[in-house]
Amino acid sequence: MDTQALALALPLIGWASHTTLLTHRLATARRDPLTGLRTRAGWTALAERVIRRHRDAVVLLLDLDDFKNLNDSHGHAAGDFALAVTAERLATWCGRHGIAGRFGGDEFVAIARQAPDLESLHRALNQPVAYAGRRLPVSVSVGSCQVRDLPVRSLSDALATADGAMYAAKGTAGRRGTRALHR
């Protein structure tokens, strides 16, 4: 290859490499590095599409109960492990009929295309986690919102309703559970 052709090709090679790097960064930014679930931005775009296409969609907001205590008692590595296991359980439950995401901290979100079996989700999430020879207690509060019950089908309204339901579930006596609120 002559020097003139090389001089013309180098900027193109640089541009192609830079584009590949940016594409990779964008793709990984849509996934949470700890759990592998979609981040808020990645999940939101998909959830809005599901709401437009599926009248019976259900939005879920989930929060680990007493997560700070778990971190303080067993260490941050144990807390990270509990988050990863919770994410895996949620993703498995969603399967092909929903999308799971992590909003940050110990807060997760999911959307199902039709009314899900929330009792099976509750059973799957509220199982102890085996970590370093110990069984860590894991309890998750879940709030849900059926999109069809909203006056206007919007993700922000569905999340707000699910958030209220989640905090109502946290306030129930005894073991945490699931709760659905309707406006």
CSV table of C-alpha atoms in Angstrom, one decimal:
chain,number,residue,atom,x,y,z
A,1,MET,CA,0.0,0.0,0.0
A,2,ASP,CA,1.5,3.4,-0.9
A,3,THR,CA,1.8,6.2,1.6
A,4,GLN,CA,-1.0,8.3,0.0
A,5,ALA,CA,-3.5,5.5,0.2
A,6,LEU,CA,-2.4,4.9,3.8
A,7,ALA,CA,-2.8,8.6,4.6
A,8,LEU,CA,-6.4,8.4,3.3
A,9,ALA,CA,-7.3,5.2,5.1
A,10,LEU,CA,-6.0,6.1,8.6
A,11,PRO,CA,-8.8,8.6,9.3
A,12,LEU,CA,-11.4,6.1,8.2
A,13,ILE,CA,-9.9,3.4,10.4
A,14,GLY,CA,-9.8,5.8,13.3
A,15,TRP,CA,-13.4,6.8,12.7
A,16,ALA,CA,-14.5,3.2,12.5
A,17,SER,CA,-12.7,2.3,15.7
A,18,HIS,CA,-14.2,5.3,17.5
A,19,THR,CA,-17.7,4.4,16.3
A,20,THR,CA,-17.3,0.8,17.5
A,21,LEU,CA,-16.1,2.1,20.9
A,22,LEU,CA,-19.1,4.5,21.3
A,23,THR,CA,-21.5,1.8,20.2
A,24,HIS,CA,-20.1,-0.5,22.8
A,25,ARG,CA,-20.3,2.2,25.5
A,26,LEU,CA,-23.9,3.0,24.6
A,27,ALA,CA,-24.9,-0.7,24.7
A,28,THR,CA,-23.3,-1.3,28.1
A,29,ALA,CA,-24.8,1.9,29.5
A,30,ARG,CA,-28.2,0.4,29.0
A,31,ARG,CA,-27.3,-2.5,31.3
A,32,ASP,CA,-26.5,-2.3,35.0
A,33,PRO,CA,-23.0,-3.7,35.6
A,34,LEU,CA,-23.9,-5.4,38.9
A,35,THR,CA,-27.1,-7.1,37.9
A,36,GLY,CA,-27.1,-7.2,34.1
A,37,LEU,CA,-30.6,-5.8,34.1
A,38,ARG,CA,-31.6,-2.8,32.0
A,39,THR,CA,-30.8,0.6,33.5
A,40,ARG,CA,-33.5,3.2,33.9
A,41,ALA,CA,-33.0,4.7,30.5
A,42,GLY,CA,-32.9,1.3,28.7
A,43,TRP,CA,-36.0,0.0,30.6
A,44,THR,CA,-38.0,3.1,30.2
A,45,ALA,CA,-37.8,3.1,26.4
A,46,LEU,CA,-39.0,-0.5,26.2
A,47,ALA,CA,-41.7,0.0,28.9
A,48,GLU,CA,-43.2,2.9,27.0
A,49,ARG,CA,-43.5,0.8,23.9
A,50,VAL,CA,-45.1,-2.0,25.9
A,51,ILE,CA,-47.7,0.4,27.4
A,52,ARG,CA,-48.6,1.7,23.9
A,53,ARG,CA,-49.1,-1.8,22.5
A,54,HIS,CA,-50.6,-3.8,25.4
A,55,ARG,CA,-53.7,-2.5,27.2
A,56,ASP,CA,-53.3,-5.1,29.9
A,57,ALA,CA,-49.7,-4.2,30.8
A,58,VAL,CA,-48.8,-4.1,34.5
A,59,VAL,CA,-46.0,-2.0,35.9
A,60,LEU,CA,-44.2,-3.2,39.0
A,61,LEU,CA,-41.9,-1.3,41.4
A,62,LEU,CA,-39.9,-3.4,43.8
A,63,ASP,CA,-37.7,-2.5,46.7
A,64,LEU,CA,-35.6,-4.7,49.0
A,65,ASP,CA,-36.7,-4.3,52.6
A,66,ASP,CA,-34.1,-3.4,55.3
A,67,PHE,CA,-31.4,-3.4,52.7
A,68,LYS,CA,-29.2,-1.0,54.7
A,69,ASN,CA,-29.4,-3.5,57.6
A,70,LEU,CA,-28.3,-6.3,55.3
A,71,ASN,CA,-25.3,-4.3,54.1
A,72,ASP,CA,-24.4,-3.2,57.7
A,73,SER,CA,-24.7,-6.7,59.2
A,74,HIS,CA,-23.2,-8.8,56.4
A,75,GLY,CA,-21.1,-6.4,54.4
A,76,HIS,CA,-21.4,-4.7,51.0
A,77,ALA,CA,-20.3,-7.7,49.1
A,78,ALA,CA,-23.2,-9.7,50.6
A,79,GLY,CA,-25.5,-6.8,49.7
A,80,ASP,CA,-24.3,-6.8,46.2
A,81,PHE,CA,-24.8,-10.5,46.0
A,82,ALA,CA,-28.4,-10.2,47.3
A,83,LEU,CA,-29.1,-7.5,44.6
A,84,ALA,CA,-27.7,-9.8,41.9
A,85,VAL,CA,-29.7,-12.8,43.0
A,86,THR,CA,-32.9,-10.6,43.3
A,87,ALA,CA,-32.3,-9.4,39.8
A,88,GLU,CA,-31.8,-12.9,38.5
A,89,ARG,CA,-35.0,-14.0,40.2
A,90,LEU,CA,-37.0,-11.1,38.8
A,91,ALA,CA,-35.6,-11.6,35.3
A,92,THR,CA,-36.5,-15.3,35.4
A,93,TRP,CA,-40.0,-14.5,36.6
A,94,CYS,CA,-40.5,-11.9,33.8
A,95,GLY,CA,-39.3,-14.5,31.3
A,96,ARG,CA,-40.5,-13.7,27.7
A,97,HIS,CA,-43.6,-11.9,29.0
A,98,GLY,CA,-42.0,-8.9,30.6
A,99,ILE,CA,-38.9,-6.7,31.0
A,100,ALA,CA,-37.0,-6.2,34.3
A,101,GLY,CA,-34.8,-3.3,35.1
A,102,ARG,CA,-32.8,-1.8,38.0
A,103,PHE,CA,-33.6,1.8,38.8
A,104,GLY,CA,-30.7,2.1,41.2
A,105,GLY,CA,-29.8,1.2,44.7
A,106,ASP,CA,-32.1,-1.6,45.9
A,107,GLU,CA,-35.0,-0.5,43.6
A,108,PHE,CA,-36.1,-2.6,40.7
A,109,VAL,CA,-38.8,-2.3,38.1
A,110,ALA,CA,-40.6,-4.6,35.8
A,111,ILE,CA,-43.4,-4.5,33.2
A,112,ALA,CA,-45.5,-7.4,32.1
A,113,ARG,CA,-47.5,-7.4,29.0
A,114,GLN,CA,-50.6,-8.8,30.8
A,115,ALA,CA,-51.7,-9.4,34.4
A,116,PRO,CA,-49.0,-11.5,36.0
A,117,ASP,CA,-49.1,-13.9,38.9
A,118,LEU,CA,-47.9,-11.7,41.7
A,119,GLU,CA,-48.0,-14.5,44.3
A,120,SER,CA,-45.4,-16.5,42.3
A,121,LEU,CA,-43.2,-13.3,42.1
A,122,HIS,CA,-43.6,-12.8,45.9
A,123,ARG,CA,-42.6,-16.4,46.6
A,124,ALA,CA,-39.6,-16.2,44.2
A,125,LEU,CA,-38.2,-13.0,45.6
A,126,ASN,CA,-38.7,-13.6,49.3
A,127,GLN,CA,-36.4,-16.6,49.6
A,128,PRO,CA,-33.2,-16.5,51.7
A,129,VAL,CA,-29.9,-16.1,49.7
A,130,ALA,CA,-27.0,-18.4,50.4
A,131,TYR,CA,-23.8,-16.4,50.7
A,132,ALA,CA,-20.5,-17.4,52.2
A,133,GLY,CA,-22.0,-20.3,54.2
A,134,ARG,CA,-24.8,-18.2,55.6
A,135,ARG,CA,-28.4,-17.7,54.7
A,136,LEU,CA,-29.2,-14.1,54.2
A,137,PRO,CA,-32.8,-13.0,54.7
A,138,VAL,CA,-34.2,-11.3,51.7
A,139,SER,CA,-37.6,-9.6,51.7
A,140,VAL,CA,-38.9,-7.5,48.8
A,141,SER,CA,-41.9,-5.2,48.8
A,142,VAL,CA,-43.8,-5.0,45.4
A,143,GLY,CA,-46.2,-2.4,44.2
A,144,SER,CA,-48.1,-2.8,41.0
A,145,CYS,CA,-50.3,-0.8,38.6
A,146,GLN,CA,-52.5,-2.1,35.9
A,147,VAL,CA,-52.1,0.4,33.1
A,148,ARG,CA,-55.8,-0.1,31.9
A,149,ASP,CA,-56.9,1.3,35.3
A,150,LEU,CA,-55.2,4.7,34.7
A,151,PRO,CA,-57.2,7.6,33.2
A,152,VAL,CA,-54.4,8.2,30.8
A,153,ARG,CA,-52.0,5.3,29.9
A,154,SER,CA,-48.6,6.8,30.7
A,155,LEU,CA,-45.5,5.2,32.2
A,156,SER,CA,-44.9,8.1,34.7
A,157,ASP,CA,-48.5,7.7,36.1
A,158,ALA,CA,-48.1,3.9,36.2
A,159,LEU,CA,-44.8,4.2,38.1
A,160,ALA,CA,-46.3,6.8,40.5
A,161,THR,CA,-49.2,4.4,41.3
A,162,ALA,CA,-46.9,1.4,41.6
A,163,ASP,CA,-44.7,3.4,44.0
A,164,GLY,CA,-47.6,4.3,46.2
A,165,ALA,CA,-48.6,0.6,46.2
A,166,MET,CA,-45.1,-0.5,47.1
A,167,TYR,CA,-45.0,1.9,50.1
A,168,ALA,CA,-48.4,0.6,51.2
A,169,ALA,CA,-47.0,-2.9,51.0
A,170,LYS,CA,-44.1,-1.9,53.1
A,171,GLY,CA,-46.5,-0.6,55.7
A,172,THR,CA,-48.4,-3.9,56.1
A,173,ALA,CA,-48.0,-5.9,59.3
A,174,GLY,CA,-45.8,-9.0,59.3
A,175,ARG,CA,-44.0,-10.2,56.2
A,176,ARG,CA,-43.8,-7.8,53.3
A,177,GLY,CA,-46.0,-8.5,50.4
A,178,THR,CA,-47.4,-7.2,47.2
A,179,ARG,CA,-50.0,-4.5,46.8
A,180,ALA,CA,-51.9,-3.0,43.9
A,181,LEU,CA,-53.3,0.5,44.2
A,182,HIS,CA,-55.8,2.0,41.7
A,183,ARG,CA,-56.4,5.7,41.3
